[in-house]
Amino acid sequence: VNLLDASLTPSDSTIDSTLITMGCAASTPVVEKAPPEPLPTLASLQAVELLEGEPPLTSGEDNFTSNDQVQQLIFRNIQQSSKGSTFQLETYEDALFHKLQIHPSKPGLGVKKRLEDLVHMHYEGQLEQPLAFCSKNPSKGLNYFLIMSPKPLREGQQPMKKLEGPTFCPNVYPYARVEFDLQEQIGKVHLVGERAGDPPLYTIHQCNPKVWVVKRQKIGPCAAMEQVHGIAKLTCYRVAFGAGTDPVLMSLFNVCIDMFLQAAKTQRWNFCPAAQRRNVQSVDWEPLDAATATKLFGRRGP
């Protein structure tokens, strides 16, 4: 019933007496939280293939993980500055994986940081040739993020109007929106072009305070991220990507998780399901000898 419609008469509408008893408003529907997410295992991570019509962020076979095995990697913060964090994706052999790095593009400005702390992913030594962008989306909320492409993903796609890229790539094109639903306690990833009402193509779940898992629609778990001790107290994640996953997209999910955790700390959000908060179990990573663990994570180990 439209209460602003002057054509209505009392006989045209019905009033639920429960809404006006003692002046109380209608109760807010209870939103069911996602059930506790079991800890992922390396064996549980599934292979992923692009769906028909799904645009890849990058082109070329070298931009995807192995077609037949889970890839165990390290997503490391290598530099912290006033402009933001620089991350890179590394192998256990202390080498860059596909030479992928994430670098601050445009730090947020003003009290509300309306320029959203833009970061971009690129190959080592190709700082001004972005593969993809990621940013906060504070106009929607501190639990919302955007993933963007430096080029149109389909013919006729227009660049974003309210977000301008860095000087070397001023036009950015929407690729996906990421929402960490605070009521359902689940991250939802919707790609541009999905029909209204479609379930998210990817979901992001917090298994315990340190472990996250990414699930692909109709496939199941395809990636796992675990926050661990890093060298010089810089943020570090051990990550596992299922066969065929796009390491650029998975790394951008990790960036969204990291930025969300910072917001959750300042806002005092308890996103992790209550039943899982005291769970300190880890993913079943390959065991590391002492020398390798020290080289990768410092004296404290992972």
mmCIF file of C-alpha atoms in Angstrom:
data_model
loop_
_atom_site.group_PDB
_atom_site.id
_atom_site.type_symbol
_atom_site.label_atom_id
_atom_site.label_comp_id
_atom_site.label_asym_id
_atom_site.label_seq_id
_atom_site.Cartn_x
_atom_site.Cartn_y
_atom_site.Cartn_z
ATOM 1 C CA VAL A 1 0.000 0.000 0.000
ATOM 2 C CA ASN A 2 1.391 3.398 -1.003
ATOM 3 C CA LEU A 3 0.656 5.673 1.925
ATOM 4 C CA LEU A 4 1.397 8.718 -0.227
ATOM 5 C CA ASP A 5 -1.372 7.898 -2.699
ATOM 6 C CA ALA A 6 -4.128 10.486 -2.038
ATOM 7 C CA SER A 7 -6.680 8.387 -3.905
ATOM 8 C CA LEU A 8 -6.759 5.814 -1.137
ATOM 9 C CA THR A 9 -9.596 5.810 1.354
ATOM 10 C CA PRO A 10 -9.672 3.915 4.633
ATOM 11 C CA SER A 11 -11.707 1.216 2.960
ATOM 12 C CA ASP A 12 -9.034 0.796 0.279
ATOM 13 C CA SER A 13 -6.340 -0.200 2.720
ATOM 14 C CA THR A 14 -5.934 -2.409 5.726
ATOM 15 C CA ILE A 15 -4.098 -1.517 8.877
ATOM 16 C CA ASP A 16 -2.373 -4.170 10.902
ATOM 17 C CA SER A 17 -3.240 -3.317 14.480
ATOM 18 C CA THR A 18 -0.048 -4.948 15.655
ATOM 19 C CA LEU A 19 1.941 -2.145 13.997
ATOM 20 C CA ILE A 20 0.383 0.554 16.124
ATOM 21 C CA THR A 21 -0.038 -1.262 19.435
ATOM 22 C CA MET A 22 1.868 0.744 22.065
ATOM 23 C CA GLY A 23 3.396 2.768 19.214
ATOM 24 C CA CYS A 24 5.820 -0.019 18.248
ATOM 25 C CA ALA A 25 7.118 -0.346 14.707
ATOM 26 C CA ALA A 26 7.024 -3.611 12.792
ATOM 27 C CA SER A 27 9.845 -5.937 13.779
ATOM 28 C CA THR A 28 12.745 -6.334 11.342
ATOM 29 C CA PRO A 29 12.801 -9.748 9.642
ATOM 30 C CA VAL A 30 15.502 -11.986 11.026
ATOM 31 C CA VAL A 31 18.189 -12.720 8.438
ATOM 32 C CA GLU A 32 19.631 -16.202 8.760
ATOM 33 C CA LYS A 33 23.391 -16.270 9.098
ATOM 34 C CA ALA A 34 25.431 -18.618 6.984
ATOM 35 C CA PRO A 35 26.199 -21.894 8.786
ATOM 36 C CA PRO A 36 29.736 -22.297 10.162
ATOM 37 C CA GLU A 37 32.134 -23.001 7.309
ATOM 38 C CA PRO A 38 34.280 -26.127 7.706
ATOM 39 C CA LEU A 39 38.012 -25.665 7.469
ATOM 40 C CA PRO A 40 39.145 -26.271 3.870
ATOM 41 C CA THR A 41 41.720 -28.904 3.023
ATOM 42 C CA LEU A 42 44.025 -28.849 0.028
ATOM 43 C CA ALA A 43 42.254 -31.926 -1.322
ATOM 44 C CA SER A 44 38.865 -30.159 -1.110
ATOM 45 C CA LEU A 45 39.806 -27.347 -3.498
ATOM 46 C CA GLN A 46 38.111 -27.846 -6.841
ATOM 47 C CA ALA A 47 39.214 -27.075 -10.379
ATOM 48 C CA VAL A 48 37.608 -24.066 -12.073
ATOM 49 C CA GLU A 49 36.775 -23.365 -15.709
ATOM 50 C CA LEU A 50 35.454 -20.109 -17.121
ATOM 51 C CA LEU A 51 31.727 -20.184 -17.763
ATOM 52 C CA GLU A 52 30.376 -19.312 -21.193
ATOM 53 C CA GLY A 53 30.344 -15.540 -21.481
ATOM 54 C CA GLU A 54 32.437 -15.006 -18.327
ATOM 55 C CA PRO A 55 35.084 -12.361 -19.134
ATOM 56 C CA PRO A 56 38.626 -13.133 -17.954
ATOM 57 C CA LEU A 57 40.559 -10.288 -16.349
ATOM 58 C CA THR A 58 43.664 -11.207 -18.326
ATOM 59 C CA SER A 59 44.441 -13.150 -21.466
ATOM 60 C CA GLY A 60 46.920 -15.927 -22.061
ATOM 61 C CA GLU A 61 47.352 -19.390 -20.587
ATOM 62 C CA ASP A 62 50.121 -18.213 -18.270
ATOM 63 C CA ASN A 63 47.576 -16.178 -16.296
ATOM 64 C CA PHE A 64 45.929 -19.272 -14.851
ATOM 65 C CA THR A 65 47.145 -21.793 -12.329
ATOM 66 C CA SER A 66 48.050 -25.379 -13.152
ATOM 67 C CA ASN A 67 45.320 -27.372 -14.856
ATOM 68 C CA ASP A 68 45.877 -30.459 -12.726
ATOM 69 C CA GLN A 69 46.949 -29.510 -9.193
ATOM 70 C CA VAL A 70 46.424 -27.117 -6.306
ATOM 71 C CA GLN A 71 48.980 -24.325 -6.209
ATOM 72 C CA GLN A 72 50.342 -23.350 -2.760
ATOM 73 C CA LEU A 73 51.642 -19.775 -2.681
ATOM 74 C CA ILE A 74 52.357 -16.805 -0.415
ATOM 75 C CA PHE A 75 50.548 -13.462 -0.706
ATOM 76 C CA ARG A 76 52.902 -11.051 1.008
ATOM 77 C CA ASN A 77 52.873 -7.368 1.949
ATOM 78 C CA ILE A 78 56.391 -6.281 0.968
ATOM 79 C CA GLN A 79 56.079 -2.550 1.627
ATOM 80 C CA GLN A 80 53.887 -0.361 3.816
ATOM 81 C CA SER A 81 53.719 3.396 3.213
ATOM 82 C CA SER A 82 51.357 6.330 3.616
ATOM 83 C CA LYS A 83 50.101 5.580 0.097
ATOM 84 C CA GLY A 84 49.108 2.011 0.962
ATOM 85 C CA SER A 85 50.438 -1.531 0.839
ATOM 86 C CA THR A 86 52.415 -3.257 -1.910
ATOM 87 C CA PHE A 87 51.709 -6.998 -2.180
ATOM 88 C CA GLN A 88 53.182 -9.705 -4.326
ATOM 89 C CA LEU A 89 52.347 -13.337 -5.031
ATOM 90 C CA GLU A 90 55.277 -15.654 -4.331
ATOM 91 C CA THR A 91 56.121 -19.328 -4.599
ATOM 92 C CA TYR A 92 57.685 -21.310 -1.755
ATOM 93 C CA GLU A 93 60.958 -20.959 -3.637
ATOM 94 C CA ASP A 94 60.834 -17.223 -2.811
ATOM 95 C CA ALA A 95 60.165 -16.265 -6.440
ATOM 96 C CA LEU A 96 57.324 -14.224 -7.896
ATOM 97 C CA PHE A 97 54.417 -16.303 -9.212
ATOM 98 C CA HIS A 98 53.742 -15.152 -12.776
ATOM 99 C CA LYS A 99 55.566 -11.930 -11.742
ATOM 100 C CA LEU A 100 52.353 -10.603 -10.160
ATOM 101 C CA GLN A 101 52.424 -7.583 -7.848
ATOM 102 C CA ILE A 102 49.764 -5.277 -6.396
ATOM 103 C CA HIS A 103 50.697 -1.642 -5.948
ATOM 104 C CA PRO A 104 48.880 1.479 -4.645
ATOM 105 C CA SER A 105 47.495 3.487 -7.566
ATOM 106 C CA LYS A 106 45.690 6.365 -5.939
ATOM 107 C CA PRO A 107 45.431 6.766 -2.179
ATOM 108 C CA GLY A 108 42.133 7.926 -0.717
ATOM 109 C CA LEU A 109 41.721 11.689 -0.267
ATOM 110 C CA GLY A 110 39.836 13.661 2.353
ATOM 111 C CA VAL A 111 38.249 12.651 5.618
ATOM 112 C CA LYS A 112 35.998 10.054 3.971
ATOM 113 C CA LYS A 113 38.633 8.919 1.476
ATOM 114 C CA ARG A 114 36.260 9.269 -1.436
ATOM 115 C CA LEU A 115 38.868 8.123 -3.937
ATOM 116 C CA GLU A 116 38.698 4.725 -2.320
ATOM 117 C CA ASP A 117 42.362 3.749 -1.951
ATOM 118 C CA LEU A 118 42.707 2.399 -5.477
ATOM 119 C CA VAL A 119 45.268 -0.392 -6.020
ATOM 120 C CA HIS A 120 46.228 -2.187 -9.212
ATOM 121 C CA MET A 121 47.757 -5.513 -10.162
ATOM 122 C CA HIS A 122 50.584 -5.632 -12.661
ATOM 123 C CA TYR A 123 53.566 -7.671 -13.762
ATOM 124 C CA GLU A 124 56.916 -6.941 -12.100
ATOM 125 C CA GLY A 125 58.611 -3.990 -13.813
ATOM 126 C CA GLN A 126 55.393 -2.990 -15.625
ATOM 127 C CA LEU A 127 53.965 -0.622 -13.049
ATOM 128 C CA GLU A 128 52.043 1.501 -15.549
ATOM 129 C CA GLN A 129 50.520 -1.457 -17.429
ATOM 130 C CA PRO A 130 47.724 -2.558 -15.061
ATOM 131 C CA LEU A 131 46.034 -5.944 -15.322
ATOM 132 C CA ALA A 132 43.177 -5.060 -12.957
ATOM 133 C CA PHE A 133 42.158 -2.617 -10.243
ATOM 134 C CA CYS A 134 40.565 -2.953 -6.814
ATOM 135 C CA SER A 135 39.178 -0.301 -4.493
ATOM 136 C CA LYS A 136 37.056 0.360 -1.467
ATOM 137 C CA ASN A 137 33.528 1.556 -2.155
ATOM 138 C CA PRO A 138 32.773 3.799 0.850
ATOM 139 C CA SER A 139 29.756 5.390 -0.817
ATOM 140 C CA LYS A 140 28.066 2.006 -0.277
ATOM 141 C CA GLY A 141 29.792 1.157 3.004
ATOM 142 C CA LEU A 142 33.098 0.014 4.471
ATOM 143 C CA ASN A 143 32.149 -3.587 3.691
ATOM 144 C CA TYR A 144 31.833 -2.967 -0.072
ATOM 145 C CA PHE A 145 34.582 -3.199 -2.683
ATOM 146 C CA LEU A 146 34.995 -2.938 -6.464
ATOM 147 C CA ILE A 147 37.117 -4.900 -8.929
ATOM 148 C CA MET A 148 37.743 -3.187 -12.251
ATOM 149 C CA SER A 149 39.453 -3.742 -15.579
ATOM 150 C CA PRO A 150 41.667 -1.241 -17.447
ATOM 151 C CA LYS A 151 39.862 -2.125 -20.675
ATOM 152 C CA PRO A 152 36.220 -2.706 -21.651
ATOM 153 C CA LEU A 153 35.084 -6.301 -21.178
ATOM 154 C CA ARG A 154 32.467 -6.142 -23.884
ATOM 155 C CA GLU A 155 31.694 -3.949 -26.857
ATOM 156 C CA GLY A 156 30.142 -0.655 -25.871
ATOM 157 C CA GLN A 157 30.948 -0.907 -22.142
ATOM 158 C CA GLN A 158 31.375 2.538 -20.624
ATOM 159 C CA PRO A 159 34.028 3.476 -18.040
ATOM 160 C CA MET A 160 33.023 4.241 -14.475
ATOM 161 C CA LYS A 161 31.835 7.822 -13.992
ATOM 162 C CA LYS A 162 32.403 8.253 -10.263
ATOM 163 C CA LEU A 163 35.840 6.673 -10.106
ATOM 164 C CA GLU A 164 38.821 7.813 -12.125
ATOM 165 C CA GLY A 165 41.952 5.739 -12.461
ATOM 166 C CA PRO A 166 45.558 6.949 -12.141
ATOM 167 C CA THR A 167 47.116 9.226 -14.745
ATOM 168 C CA PHE A 168 48.516 6.269 -16.713
ATOM 169 C CA CYS A 169 45.030 4.690 -16.951
ATOM 170 C CA PRO A 170 42.270 7.226 -16.230
ATOM 171 C CA ASN A 171 39.426 5.034 -17.494
ATOM 172 C CA VAL A 172 38.492 1.950 -15.474
ATOM 173 C CA TYR A 173 35.660 -0.447 -16.307
ATOM 174 C CA PRO A 174 33.504 -2.320 -13.773
ATOM 175 C CA TYR A 175 34.207 -6.034 -13.484
ATOM 176 C CA ALA A 176 32.750 -7.181 -10.149
ATOM 177 C CA ARG A 177 31.352 -5.860 -6.905
ATOM 178 C CA VAL A 178 32.185 -7.492 -3.592
ATOM 179 C CA GLU A 179 29.977 -7.193 -0.504
ATOM 180 C CA PHE A 180 30.757 -8.657 2.905
ATOM 181 C CA ASP A 181 27.204 -9.137 4.176
ATOM 182 C CA LEU A 182 27.364 -8.341 7.893
ATOM 183 C CA GLN A 183 24.067 -10.035 8.691
ATOM 184 C CA GLU A 184 24.570 -13.278 6.778
ATOM 185 C CA GLN A 185 28.325 -13.233 7.550
ATOM 186 C CA ILE A 186 29.283 -14.143 4.004
ATOM 187 C CA GLY A 187 31.111 -12.337 1.194
ATOM 188 C CA LYS A 188 29.239 -12.111 -2.120
ATOM 189 C CA VAL A 189 30.881 -11.491 -5.496
ATOM 190 C CA HIS A 190 28.680 -10.434 -8.404
ATOM 191 C CA LEU A 191 30.205 -10.007 -11.855
ATOM 192 C CA VAL A 192 29.026 -7.182 -14.088
ATOM 193 C CA GLY A 193 26.423 -8.509 -16.503
ATOM 194 C CA GLU A 194 24.812 -10.979 -14.118
ATOM 195 C CA ARG A 195 21.040 -10.860 -14.178
ATOM 196 C CA ALA A 196 19.234 -9.302 -11.235
ATOM 197 C CA GLY A 197 18.426 -11.963 -8.672
ATOM 198 C CA ASP A 198 21.184 -14.331 -9.812
ATOM 199 C CA PRO A 199 23.152 -15.900 -6.948
ATOM 200 C CA PRO A 200 26.735 -14.600 -6.607
ATOM 201 C CA LEU A 201 29.238 -16.382 -8.843
ATOM 202 C CA TYR A 202 31.720 -16.517 -5.955
ATOM 203 C CA THR A 203 31.198 -16.423 -2.197
ATOM 204 C CA ILE A 204 33.831 -15.739 0.460
ATOM 205 C CA HIS A 205 33.568 -17.421 3.864
ATOM 206 C CA GLN A 206 35.514 -16.926 7.102
ATOM 207 C CA CYS A 207 36.168 -20.327 8.652
ATOM 208 C CA ASN A 208 37.913 -18.984 11.763
ATOM 209 C CA PRO A 209 39.689 -15.719 12.668
ATOM 210 C CA LYS A 210 42.631 -16.584 10.359
ATOM 211 C CA VAL A 211 41.261 -18.783 7.555
ATOM 212 C CA TRP A 212 39.068 -17.817 4.594
ATOM 213 C CA VAL A 213 37.739 -19.923 1.740
ATOM 214 C CA VAL A 214 36.457 -18.867 -1.701
ATOM 215 C CA LYS A 215 33.665 -20.920 -3.242
ATOM 216 C CA ARG A 216 32.635 -21.002 -6.878
ATOM 217 C CA GLN A 217 28.959 -21.396 -7.699
ATOM 218 C CA LYS A 218 28.005 -25.048 -8.422
ATOM 219 C CA ILE A 219 31.649 -26.103 -7.926
ATOM 220 C CA GLY A 220 32.510 -25.533 -4.278
ATOM 221 C CA PRO A 221 35.756 -24.431 -2.610
ATOM 222 C CA CYS A 222 38.365 -23.235 -5.112
ATOM 223 C CA ALA A 223 40.772 -21.170 -2.988
ATOM 224 C CA ALA A 224 41.878 -20.838 0.637
ATOM 225 C CA MET A 225 43.697 -17.970 2.376
ATOM 226 C CA GLU A 226 45.215 -18.049 5.858
ATOM 227 C CA GLN A 227 46.691 -15.011 7.584
ATOM 228 C CA VAL A 228 50.062 -15.848 9.155
ATOM 229 C CA HIS A 229 53.020 -14.081 10.756
ATOM 230 C CA GLY A 230 55.069 -12.233 8.168
ATOM 231 C CA ILE A 231 58.578 -10.859 8.136
ATOM 232 C CA ALA A 232 58.917 -7.489 9.927
ATOM 233 C CA LYS A 233 55.309 -7.813 11.129
ATOM 234 C CA LEU A 234 53.971 -7.097 7.621
ATOM 235 C CA THR A 235 50.739 -8.823 6.618
ATOM 236 C CA CYS A 236 51.215 -12.227 5.028
ATOM 237 C CA TYR A 237 48.840 -14.930 3.793
ATOM 238 C CA ARG A 238 49.471 -18.515 2.827
ATOM 239 C CA VAL A 239 47.178 -19.186 -0.116
ATOM 240 C CA ALA A 240 46.081 -22.219 -2.107
ATOM 241 C CA PHE A 241 44.437 -21.889 -5.514
ATOM 242 C CA GLY A 242 42.539 -24.713 -7.175
ATOM 243 C CA ALA A 243 43.499 -25.828 -10.671
ATOM 244 C CA GLY A 244 42.421 -23.419 -13.389
ATOM 245 C CA THR A 245 41.742 -20.453 -11.102
ATOM 246 C CA ASP A 246 42.781 -16.960 -12.146
ATOM 247 C CA PRO A 247 45.542 -15.865 -9.720
ATOM 248 C CA VAL A 248 44.825 -12.206 -10.520
ATOM 249 C CA LEU A 249 41.190 -12.502 -9.454
ATOM 250 C CA MET A 250 41.999 -14.641 -6.394
ATOM 251 C CA SER A 251 44.670 -12.140 -5.328
ATOM 252 C CA LEU A 252 42.193 -9.286 -5.635
ATOM 253 C CA PHE A 253 39.788 -11.253 -3.433
ATOM 254 C CA ASN A 254 42.639 -11.478 -0.915
ATOM 255 C CA VAL A 255 43.095 -7.700 -1.102
ATOM 256 C CA CYS A 256 39.365 -7.240 -0.435
ATOM 257 C CA ILE A 257 39.622 -9.585 2.569
ATOM 258 C CA ASP A 258 42.622 -7.670 3.918
ATOM 259 C CA MET A 259 40.922 -4.270 3.527
ATOM 260 C CA PHE A 260 37.721 -5.640 5.058
ATOM 261 C CA LEU A 261 39.629 -6.972 8.083
ATOM 262 C CA GLN A 262 41.066 -3.493 8.663
ATOM 263 C CA ALA A 263 37.566 -1.985 8.514
ATOM 264 C CA ALA A 264 36.131 -4.720 10.738
ATOM 265 C CA LYS A 265 38.763 -3.966 13.373
ATOM 266 C CA THR A 266 37.980 -0.244 13.470
ATOM 267 C CA GLN A 267 34.206 -0.822 13.343
ATOM 268 C CA ARG A 268 34.347 -3.734 15.836
ATOM 269 C CA TRP A 269 32.462 -6.056 13.507
ATOM 270 C CA ASN A 270 32.340 -9.737 14.410
ATOM 271 C CA PHE A 271 32.077 -11.197 10.923
ATOM 272 C CA CYS A 272 33.405 -14.612 11.872
ATOM 273 C CA PRO A 273 30.551 -16.878 13.088
ATOM 274 C CA ALA A 274 30.527 -17.044 16.889
ATOM 275 C CA ALA A 275 30.914 -20.832 16.890
ATOM 276 C CA GLN A 276 34.183 -20.501 14.934
ATOM 277 C CA ARG A 277 35.922 -17.664 16.769
ATOM 278 C CA ARG A 278 37.901 -19.925 19.085
ATOM 279 C CA ASN A 279 38.858 -22.325 16.308
ATOM 280 C CA VAL A 280 42.615 -22.062 15.881
ATOM 281 C CA GLN A 281 43.045 -24.885 13.378
ATOM 282 C CA SER A 282 45.087 -24.303 10.260
ATOM 283 C CA VAL A 283 44.833 -25.487 6.670
ATOM 284 C CA ASP A 284 46.755 -28.728 6.056
ATOM 285 C CA TRP A 285 49.699 -26.979 4.403
ATOM 286 C CA GLU A 286 52.758 -28.867 3.260
ATOM 287 C CA PRO A 287 55.195 -29.117 6.199
ATOM 288 C CA LEU A 288 58.142 -26.734 5.973
ATOM 289 C CA ASP A 289 61.624 -27.348 7.290
ATOM 290 C CA ALA A 290 62.937 -24.781 9.767
ATOM 291 C CA ALA A 291 65.263 -23.074 7.294
ATOM 292 C CA THR A 292 62.518 -22.602 4.669
ATOM 293 C CA ALA A 293 59.998 -21.382 7.251
ATOM 294 C CA THR A 294 62.474 -18.805 8.547
ATOM 295 C CA LYS A 295 63.320 -17.635 5.028
ATOM 296 C CA LEU A 296 59.644 -17.193 4.099
ATOM 297 C CA PHE A 297 58.145 -15.956 7.359
ATOM 298 C CA GLY A 298 60.963 -14.877 9.657
ATOM 299 C CA ARG A 299 62.077 -16.351 12.955
ATOM 300 C CA ARG A 300 58.569 -16.619 14.371
ATOM 301 C CA GLY A 301 57.530 -18.890 11.514
ATOM 302 C CA PRO A 302 54.088 -18.825 9.886
#
